CSV table of C-alpha atoms in Angstrom, one decimal:
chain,number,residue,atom,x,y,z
R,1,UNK,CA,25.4,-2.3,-4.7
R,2,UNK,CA,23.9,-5.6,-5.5
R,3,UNK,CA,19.7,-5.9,-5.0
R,4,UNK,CA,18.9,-8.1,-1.7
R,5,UNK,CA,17.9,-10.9,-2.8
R,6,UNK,CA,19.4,-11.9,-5.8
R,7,UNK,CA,18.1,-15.7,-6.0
R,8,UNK,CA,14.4,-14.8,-5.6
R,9,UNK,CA,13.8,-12.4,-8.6
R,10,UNK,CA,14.5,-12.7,-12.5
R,11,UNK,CA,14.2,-9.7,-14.1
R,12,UNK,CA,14.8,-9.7,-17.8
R,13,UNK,CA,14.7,-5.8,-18.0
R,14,UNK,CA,15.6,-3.0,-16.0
R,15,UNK,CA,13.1,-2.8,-14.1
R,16,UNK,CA,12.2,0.2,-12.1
R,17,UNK,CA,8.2,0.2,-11.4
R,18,UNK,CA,7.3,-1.0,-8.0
R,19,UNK,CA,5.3,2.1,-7.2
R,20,UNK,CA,2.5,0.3,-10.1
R,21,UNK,CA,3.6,-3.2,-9.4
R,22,UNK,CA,5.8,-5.4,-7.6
R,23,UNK,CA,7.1,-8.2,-8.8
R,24,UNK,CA,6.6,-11.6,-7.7
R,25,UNK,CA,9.7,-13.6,-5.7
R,26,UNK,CA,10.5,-17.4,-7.0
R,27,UNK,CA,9.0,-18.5,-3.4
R,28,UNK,CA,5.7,-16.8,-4.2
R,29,UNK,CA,5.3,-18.3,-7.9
R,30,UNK,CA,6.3,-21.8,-6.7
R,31,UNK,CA,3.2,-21.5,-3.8
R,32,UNK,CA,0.9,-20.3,-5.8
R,33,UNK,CA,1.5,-22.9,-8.8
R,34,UNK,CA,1.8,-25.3,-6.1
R,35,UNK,CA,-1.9,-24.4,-4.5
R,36,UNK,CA,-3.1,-24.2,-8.1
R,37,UNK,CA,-1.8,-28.1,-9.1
R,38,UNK,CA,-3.7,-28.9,-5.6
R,39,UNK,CA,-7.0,-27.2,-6.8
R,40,UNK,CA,-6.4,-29.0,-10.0
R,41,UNK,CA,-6.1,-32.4,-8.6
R,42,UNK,CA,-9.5,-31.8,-6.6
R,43,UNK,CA,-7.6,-31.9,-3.4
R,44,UNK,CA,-6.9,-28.7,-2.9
R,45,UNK,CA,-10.4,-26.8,-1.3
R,46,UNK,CA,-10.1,-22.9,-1.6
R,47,UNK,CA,-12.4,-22.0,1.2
R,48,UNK,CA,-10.4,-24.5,3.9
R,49,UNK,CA,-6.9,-23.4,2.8
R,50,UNK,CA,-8.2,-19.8,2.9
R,51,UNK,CA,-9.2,-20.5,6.7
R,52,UNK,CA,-6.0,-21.9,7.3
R,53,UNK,CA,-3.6,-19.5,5.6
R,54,UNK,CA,-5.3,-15.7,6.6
R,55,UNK,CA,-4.9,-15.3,10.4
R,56,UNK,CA,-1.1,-15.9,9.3
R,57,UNK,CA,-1.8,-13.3,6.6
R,58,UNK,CA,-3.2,-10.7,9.4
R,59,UNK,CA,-0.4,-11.5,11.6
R,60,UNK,CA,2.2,-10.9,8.9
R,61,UNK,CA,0.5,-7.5,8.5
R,62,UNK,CA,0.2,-6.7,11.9
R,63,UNK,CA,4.0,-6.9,12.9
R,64,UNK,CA,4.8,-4.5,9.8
R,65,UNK,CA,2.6,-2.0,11.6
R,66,UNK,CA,4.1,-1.6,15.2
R,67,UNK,CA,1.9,-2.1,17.8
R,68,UNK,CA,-1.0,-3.9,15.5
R,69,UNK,CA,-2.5,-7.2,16.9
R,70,UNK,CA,-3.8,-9.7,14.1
R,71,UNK,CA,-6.9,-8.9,15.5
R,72,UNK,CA,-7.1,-5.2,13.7
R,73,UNK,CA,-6.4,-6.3,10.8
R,74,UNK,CA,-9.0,-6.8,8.3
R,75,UNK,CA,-9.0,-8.6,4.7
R,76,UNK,CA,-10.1,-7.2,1.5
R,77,UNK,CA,-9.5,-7.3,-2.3
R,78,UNK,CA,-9.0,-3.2,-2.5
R,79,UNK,CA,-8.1,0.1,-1.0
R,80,UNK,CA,-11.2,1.5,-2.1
R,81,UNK,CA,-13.8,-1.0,-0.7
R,82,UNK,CA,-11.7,-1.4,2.6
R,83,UNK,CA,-12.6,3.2,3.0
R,84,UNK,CA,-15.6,2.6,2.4
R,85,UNK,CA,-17.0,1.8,6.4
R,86,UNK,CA,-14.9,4.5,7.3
R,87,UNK,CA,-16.8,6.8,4.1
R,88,UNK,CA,-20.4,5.6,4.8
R,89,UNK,CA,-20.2,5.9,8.6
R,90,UNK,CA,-19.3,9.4,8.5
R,91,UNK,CA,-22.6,12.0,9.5
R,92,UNK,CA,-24.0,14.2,6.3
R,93,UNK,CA,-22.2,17.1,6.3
R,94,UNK,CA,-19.1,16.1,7.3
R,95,UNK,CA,-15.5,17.7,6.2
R,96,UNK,CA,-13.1,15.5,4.7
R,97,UNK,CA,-10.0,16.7,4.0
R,98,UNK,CA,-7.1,15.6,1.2
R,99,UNK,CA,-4.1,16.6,-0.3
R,100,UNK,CA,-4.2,18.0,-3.9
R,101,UNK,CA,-3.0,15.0,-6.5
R,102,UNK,CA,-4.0,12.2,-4.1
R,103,UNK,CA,-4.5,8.7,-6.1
R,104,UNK,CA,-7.8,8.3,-6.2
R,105,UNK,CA,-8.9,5.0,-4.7
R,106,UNK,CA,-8.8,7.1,-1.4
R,107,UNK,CA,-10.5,10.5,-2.7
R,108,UNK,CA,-13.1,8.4,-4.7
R,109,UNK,CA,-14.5,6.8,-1.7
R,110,UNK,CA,-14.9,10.3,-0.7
R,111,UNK,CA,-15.9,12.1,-3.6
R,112,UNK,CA,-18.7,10.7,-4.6
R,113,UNK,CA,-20.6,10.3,-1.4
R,114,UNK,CA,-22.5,13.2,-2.1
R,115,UNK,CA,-23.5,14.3,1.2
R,116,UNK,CA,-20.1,14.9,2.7
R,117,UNK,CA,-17.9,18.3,2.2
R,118,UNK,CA,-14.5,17.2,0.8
R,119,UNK,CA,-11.8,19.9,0.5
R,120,UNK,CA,-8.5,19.3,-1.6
R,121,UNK,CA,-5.5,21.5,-0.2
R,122,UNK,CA,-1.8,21.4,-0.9
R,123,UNK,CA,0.5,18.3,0.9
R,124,UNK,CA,2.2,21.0,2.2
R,125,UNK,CA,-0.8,22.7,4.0
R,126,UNK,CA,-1.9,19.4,5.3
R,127,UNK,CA,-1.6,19.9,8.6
R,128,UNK,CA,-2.5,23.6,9.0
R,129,UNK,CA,-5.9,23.4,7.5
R,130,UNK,CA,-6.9,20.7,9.7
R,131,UNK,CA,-9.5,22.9,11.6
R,132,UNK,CA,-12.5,21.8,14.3
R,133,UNK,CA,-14.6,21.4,12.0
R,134,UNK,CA,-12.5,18.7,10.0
R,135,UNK,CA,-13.7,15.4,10.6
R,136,UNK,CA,-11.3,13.0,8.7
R,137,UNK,CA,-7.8,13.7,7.1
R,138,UNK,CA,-7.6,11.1,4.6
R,139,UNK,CA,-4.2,10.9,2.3
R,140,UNK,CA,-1.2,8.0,1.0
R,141,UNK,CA,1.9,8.6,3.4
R,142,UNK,CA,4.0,8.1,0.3
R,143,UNK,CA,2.3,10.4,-2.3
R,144,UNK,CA,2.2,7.7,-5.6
R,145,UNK,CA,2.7,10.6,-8.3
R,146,UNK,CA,6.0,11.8,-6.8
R,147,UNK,CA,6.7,10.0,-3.6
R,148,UNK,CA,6.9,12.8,-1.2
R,149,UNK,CA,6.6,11.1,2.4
R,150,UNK,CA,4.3,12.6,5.2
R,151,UNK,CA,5.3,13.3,8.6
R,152,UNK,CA,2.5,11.0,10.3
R,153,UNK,CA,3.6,11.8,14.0
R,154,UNK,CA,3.2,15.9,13.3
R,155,UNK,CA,-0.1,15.2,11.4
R,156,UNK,CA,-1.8,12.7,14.1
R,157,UNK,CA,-0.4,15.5,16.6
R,158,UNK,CA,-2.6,18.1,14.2
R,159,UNK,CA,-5.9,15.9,14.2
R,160,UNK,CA,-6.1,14.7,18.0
R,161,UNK,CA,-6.0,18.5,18.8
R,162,UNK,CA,-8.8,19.4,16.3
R,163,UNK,CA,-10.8,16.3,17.3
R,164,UNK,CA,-10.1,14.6,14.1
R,165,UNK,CA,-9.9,11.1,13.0
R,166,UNK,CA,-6.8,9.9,10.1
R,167,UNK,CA,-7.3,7.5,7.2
R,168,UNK,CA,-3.7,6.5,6.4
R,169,UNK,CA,-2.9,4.8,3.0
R,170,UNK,CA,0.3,2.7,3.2
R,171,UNK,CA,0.3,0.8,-0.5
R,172,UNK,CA,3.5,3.5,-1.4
R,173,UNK,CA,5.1,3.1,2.3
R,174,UNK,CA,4.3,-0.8,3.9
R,175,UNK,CA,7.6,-3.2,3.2
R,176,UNK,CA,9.9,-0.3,3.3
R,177,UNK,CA,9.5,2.7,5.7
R,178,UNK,CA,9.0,1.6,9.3
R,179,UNK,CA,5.1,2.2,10.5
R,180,UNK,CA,3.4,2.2,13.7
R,181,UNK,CA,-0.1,1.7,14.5
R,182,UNK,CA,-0.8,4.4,16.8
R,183,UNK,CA,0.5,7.4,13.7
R,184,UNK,CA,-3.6,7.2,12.6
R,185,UNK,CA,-6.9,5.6,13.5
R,186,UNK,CA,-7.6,3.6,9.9
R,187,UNK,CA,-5.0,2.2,7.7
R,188,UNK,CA,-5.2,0.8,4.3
R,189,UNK,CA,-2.8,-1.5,2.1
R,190,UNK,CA,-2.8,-3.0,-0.9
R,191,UNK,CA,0.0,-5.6,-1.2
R,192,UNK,CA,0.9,-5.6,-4.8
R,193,UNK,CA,3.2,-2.7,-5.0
R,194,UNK,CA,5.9,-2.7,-2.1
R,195,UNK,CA,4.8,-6.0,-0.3
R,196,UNK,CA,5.5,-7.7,-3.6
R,197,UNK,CA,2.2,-10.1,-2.7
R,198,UNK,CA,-1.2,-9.9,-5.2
R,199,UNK,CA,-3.6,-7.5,-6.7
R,200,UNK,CA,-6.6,-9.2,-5.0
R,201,UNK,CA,-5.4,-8.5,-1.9
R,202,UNK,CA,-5.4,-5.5,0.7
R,203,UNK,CA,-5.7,-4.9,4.6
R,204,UNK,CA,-7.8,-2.3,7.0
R,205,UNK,CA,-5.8,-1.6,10.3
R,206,UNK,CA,-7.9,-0.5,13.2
R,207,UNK,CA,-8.2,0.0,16.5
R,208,UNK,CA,-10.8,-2.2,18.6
R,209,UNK,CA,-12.4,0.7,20.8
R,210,UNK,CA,-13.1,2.1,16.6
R,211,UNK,CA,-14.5,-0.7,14.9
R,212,UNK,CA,-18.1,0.1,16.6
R,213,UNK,CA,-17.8,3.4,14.7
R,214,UNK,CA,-17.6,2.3,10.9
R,215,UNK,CA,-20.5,0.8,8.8
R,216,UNK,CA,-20.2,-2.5,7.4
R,217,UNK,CA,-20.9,-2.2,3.5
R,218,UNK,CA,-21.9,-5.5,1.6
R,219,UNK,CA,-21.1,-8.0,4.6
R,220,UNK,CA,-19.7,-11.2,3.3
R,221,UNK,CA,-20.4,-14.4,4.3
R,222,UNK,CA,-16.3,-14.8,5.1
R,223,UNK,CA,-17.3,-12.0,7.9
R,224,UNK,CA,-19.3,-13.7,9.9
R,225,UNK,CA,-19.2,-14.7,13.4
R,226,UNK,CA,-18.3,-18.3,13.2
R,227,UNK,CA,-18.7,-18.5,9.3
R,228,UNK,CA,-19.0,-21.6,9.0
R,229,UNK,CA,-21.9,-22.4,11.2
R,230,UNK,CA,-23.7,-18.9,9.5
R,231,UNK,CA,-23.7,-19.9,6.1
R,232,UNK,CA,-27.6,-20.1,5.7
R,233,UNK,CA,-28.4,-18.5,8.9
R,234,UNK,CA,-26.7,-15.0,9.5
R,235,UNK,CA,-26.2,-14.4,13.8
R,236,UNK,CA,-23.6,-12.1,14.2
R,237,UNK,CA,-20.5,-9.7,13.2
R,238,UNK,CA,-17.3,-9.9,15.0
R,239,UNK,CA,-15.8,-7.3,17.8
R,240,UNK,CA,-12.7,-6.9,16.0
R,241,UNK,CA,-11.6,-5.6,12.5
R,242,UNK,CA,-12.5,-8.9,10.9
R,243,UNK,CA,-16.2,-8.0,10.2
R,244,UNK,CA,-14.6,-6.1,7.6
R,245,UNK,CA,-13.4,-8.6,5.9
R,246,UNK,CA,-14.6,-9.9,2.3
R,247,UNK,CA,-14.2,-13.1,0.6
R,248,UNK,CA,-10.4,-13.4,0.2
R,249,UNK,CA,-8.8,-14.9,-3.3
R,250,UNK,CA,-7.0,-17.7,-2.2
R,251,UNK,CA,-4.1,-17.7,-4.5
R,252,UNK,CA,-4.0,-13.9,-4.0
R,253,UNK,CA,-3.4,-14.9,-0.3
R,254,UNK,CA,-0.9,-17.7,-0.8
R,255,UNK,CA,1.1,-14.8,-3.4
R,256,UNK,CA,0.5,-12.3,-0.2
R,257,UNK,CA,1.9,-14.6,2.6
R,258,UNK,CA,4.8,-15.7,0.6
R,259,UNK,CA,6.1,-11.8,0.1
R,260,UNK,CA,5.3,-11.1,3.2
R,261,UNK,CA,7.5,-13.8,4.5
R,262,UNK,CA,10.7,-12.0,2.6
R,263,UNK,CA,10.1,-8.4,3.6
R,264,UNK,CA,10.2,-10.0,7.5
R,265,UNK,CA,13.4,-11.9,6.7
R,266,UNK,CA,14.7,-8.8,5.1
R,267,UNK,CA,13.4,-6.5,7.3
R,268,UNK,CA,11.8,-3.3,6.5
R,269,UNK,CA,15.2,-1.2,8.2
R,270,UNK,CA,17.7,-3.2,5.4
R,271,UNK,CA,14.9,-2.6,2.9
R,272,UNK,CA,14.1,0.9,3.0
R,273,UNK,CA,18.2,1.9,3.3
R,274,UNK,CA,18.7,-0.8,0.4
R,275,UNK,CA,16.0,1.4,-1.5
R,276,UNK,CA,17.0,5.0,-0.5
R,277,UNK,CA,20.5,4.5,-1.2
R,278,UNK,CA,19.7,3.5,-5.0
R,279,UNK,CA,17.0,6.3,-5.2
R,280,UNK,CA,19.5,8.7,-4.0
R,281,UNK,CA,22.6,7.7,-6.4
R,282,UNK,CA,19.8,8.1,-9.2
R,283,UNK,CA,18.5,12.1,-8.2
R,284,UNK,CA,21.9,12.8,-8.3
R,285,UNK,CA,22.5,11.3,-11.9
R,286,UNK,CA,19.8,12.9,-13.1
R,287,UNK,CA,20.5,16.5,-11.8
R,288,UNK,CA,23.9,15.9,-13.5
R,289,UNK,CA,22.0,15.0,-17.0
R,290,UNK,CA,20.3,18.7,-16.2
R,291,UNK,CA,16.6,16.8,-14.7
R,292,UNK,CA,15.1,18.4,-11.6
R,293,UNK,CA,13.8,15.4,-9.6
R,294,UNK,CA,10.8,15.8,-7.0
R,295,UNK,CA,12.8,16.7,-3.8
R,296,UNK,CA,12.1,13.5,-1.7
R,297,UNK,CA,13.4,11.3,0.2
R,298,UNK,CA,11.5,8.3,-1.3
R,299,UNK,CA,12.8,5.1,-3.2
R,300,UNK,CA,10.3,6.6,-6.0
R,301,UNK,CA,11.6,9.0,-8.1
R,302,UNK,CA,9.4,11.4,-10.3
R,303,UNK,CA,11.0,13.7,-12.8
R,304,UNK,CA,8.0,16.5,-13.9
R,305,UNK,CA,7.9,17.3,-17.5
R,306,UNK,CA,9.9,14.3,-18.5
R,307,UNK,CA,6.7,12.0,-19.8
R,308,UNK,CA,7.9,12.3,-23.3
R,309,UNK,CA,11.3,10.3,-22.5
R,310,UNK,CA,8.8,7.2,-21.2
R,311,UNK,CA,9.1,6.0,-25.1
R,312,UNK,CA,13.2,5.5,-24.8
R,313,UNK,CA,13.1,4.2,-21.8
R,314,UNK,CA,11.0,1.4,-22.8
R,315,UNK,CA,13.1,1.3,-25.9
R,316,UNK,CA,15.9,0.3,-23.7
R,317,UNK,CA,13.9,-1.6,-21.7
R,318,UNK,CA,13.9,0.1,-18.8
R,319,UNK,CA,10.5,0.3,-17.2
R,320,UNK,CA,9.3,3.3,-15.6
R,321,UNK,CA,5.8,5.1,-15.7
R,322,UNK,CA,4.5,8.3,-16.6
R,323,UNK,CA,2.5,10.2,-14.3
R,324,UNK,CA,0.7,13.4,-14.9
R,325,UNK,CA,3.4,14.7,-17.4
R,326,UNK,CA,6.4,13.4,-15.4
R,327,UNK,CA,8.8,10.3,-15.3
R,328,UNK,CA,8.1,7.7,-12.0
R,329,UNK,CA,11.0,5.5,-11.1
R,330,UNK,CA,10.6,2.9,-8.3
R,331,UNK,CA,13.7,1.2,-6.8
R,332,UNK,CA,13.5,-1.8,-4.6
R,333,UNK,CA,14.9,-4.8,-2.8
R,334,UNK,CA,15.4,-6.7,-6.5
R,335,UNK,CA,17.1,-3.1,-7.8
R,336,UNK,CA,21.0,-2.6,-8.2
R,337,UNK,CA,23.8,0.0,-8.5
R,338,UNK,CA,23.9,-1.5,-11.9
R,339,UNK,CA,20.2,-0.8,-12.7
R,340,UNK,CA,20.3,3.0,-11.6
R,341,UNK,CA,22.8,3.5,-14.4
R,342,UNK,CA,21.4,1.2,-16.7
R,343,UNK,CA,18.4,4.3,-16.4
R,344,UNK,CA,20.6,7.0,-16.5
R,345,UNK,CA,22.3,5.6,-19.9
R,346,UNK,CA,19.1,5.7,-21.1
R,347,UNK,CA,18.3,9.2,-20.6
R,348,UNK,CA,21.3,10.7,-21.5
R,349,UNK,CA,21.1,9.2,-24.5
R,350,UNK,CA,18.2,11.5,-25.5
């Protein structure tokens, strides 16, 4: 099984880490050293080409989440930052409720706003502790330790009964597992993992009868009204999801737009059974080497207690990650046949 799109990626090692970082496609490296020889030359202005490349960016975003408009989608340089209107606007008191081993740009936010009442529970239990008194479920439906993937549509089900809102990471899940907008009330992205785009960049998805609800933390100048004619004289904050928004990186958005451009031509479908097929051909490898892998159905992979075989691996250049005493594989649209037994050499040769 060859990877799907062999001209746009140059691996020199076996590489098998998406679920910590993506890599970059040729189209994305030539924009982005294309816009930086523009800044160079002093004819390329960050702030115009910015204004000129993000409602492309929120648009690209948008049809990945069925049934977004561009309009929903707001622009940040984090997960974390982007909870934080959803954290802040929440009353004292509150009940927010996670999963146990949740990564913690989405606990954090959470956490260590001292006057709410967070409560960690099993994945499993998810749904069944939601209670009345529960005023946000917040949790990644792809688990990063192990990839175990959340059944949204019996979990928004759950919190519309109980009066709930969902917070709905998609870092582990957006550019391979079909999403729609209407499976939670706030989503959050980052695009450097599965969307194969830039670290500095991330979305917030919502709903325009919810945006009055949130808080605005630190407003940017880029969230203005009409920005431009605000510079030195705030007015206003947008309707829509865009008052959110913080001062994007430009080449973060150029690297963003250019992987989101593949995924589309791909298309999530071809990805995610590209993906699930190689992440399926390695669990069974490894339960004939004797390794019990996370049961999931998830391109990543996590192999508990295995940590100590990260070093041979790497000695073989293949690249994993160790997570909380386990091995984390990640197999994606620049992954082959060949690179699944590439691994599995590896480990049988401890």
């Amino acid at each position: 099984m060859p990877s799907l799109a062999p001209d746009e990626f140059t691996p020199e090692t076996t590489y098998l880490n998406t679920a910590s970082f993506g890599l970059p496609s040729a189209r994305a490296l030539a924009a982005v050293r294309d816009a930086s020889a523009s800044w160079a030359s002093g004819r390329g202005a960050p702030t115009t080409e910015v204004d000129r490349l993000a409602p492309g960016l929120r648009a690209g975003f948008a049809r990945l989440l069925d049934g977004a408009t561009a309009d929903d989608i707001a622009l940040g340089s984090g997960v974390a930052g982007l909870i934080a209107p959803v954290a802040t606007a929440l009353p004292p008191g509150a009940e927010v409720l996670l999963p146990e081993g949740e990564f913690s740009s989405v606990s954090m936010p959470f956490v260590y706003q001292d006057d709410l009442v967070v409560r960690f529970v099993p994945l499993r239990e998810l749904a069944a502790q939601v209670r009345p008194e529960t005023a946000l479920v917040a949790m990644s439906v792809v688990q990063s330790a192990d990839g175990r993937v959340t059944d949204l549509a019996e979990l928004r089900a759950v919190t519309r009964t109980n009066g709930a809102r969902l917070l709905v990471d998609a870092t582990q899940a957006a550019g391979w597992l079909p999403l729609r907008f209407t499976d939670a009330d706030y989503w959050v992205c980052a695009t450097f993992k599965w969307l194969i785009g830039a670290r500095s960049v991330a979305f917030l998805a919502t709903p325009p009868d919810l945006v009055p609800q949130l808080r605005p933390v630190g407003s940017s100048w880029y969230a203005a009204e009409d920005r431009w004619a605000e510079l030195y004289r705030p007015v206003a904050l947008p309707a829509t999801a865009r008052r959110f928004d913080t001062t994007p990186d430009w080449l973060g958005v150029v690297a963003a737009l250019a992987g989101l451009s593949l995924i589309e031509e791909l298309t999530v479908e071809k990805i995610g059974a590209h993906d699930l097929e190689l992440a399926d051909r390695f669990r069974d490898g490894l339960r004939d080497l004797g390794l019990e892998p996370v049961d999931a159905r998830s391109p990543i992979v996590s192999v508990p207690g295995a940590a100590d075989l990260a070093a041979r691996l790497a000695e073989a250049e293949v690249i994993a990650s160790a997570r909380g005493g386990g091995l984390r594989f990640a197999f994606h649209l620049y992954n082959s046949a060949d690179d699944v037994e590439r691994a599995l050499s590896a480990l049988r040769a401890r």
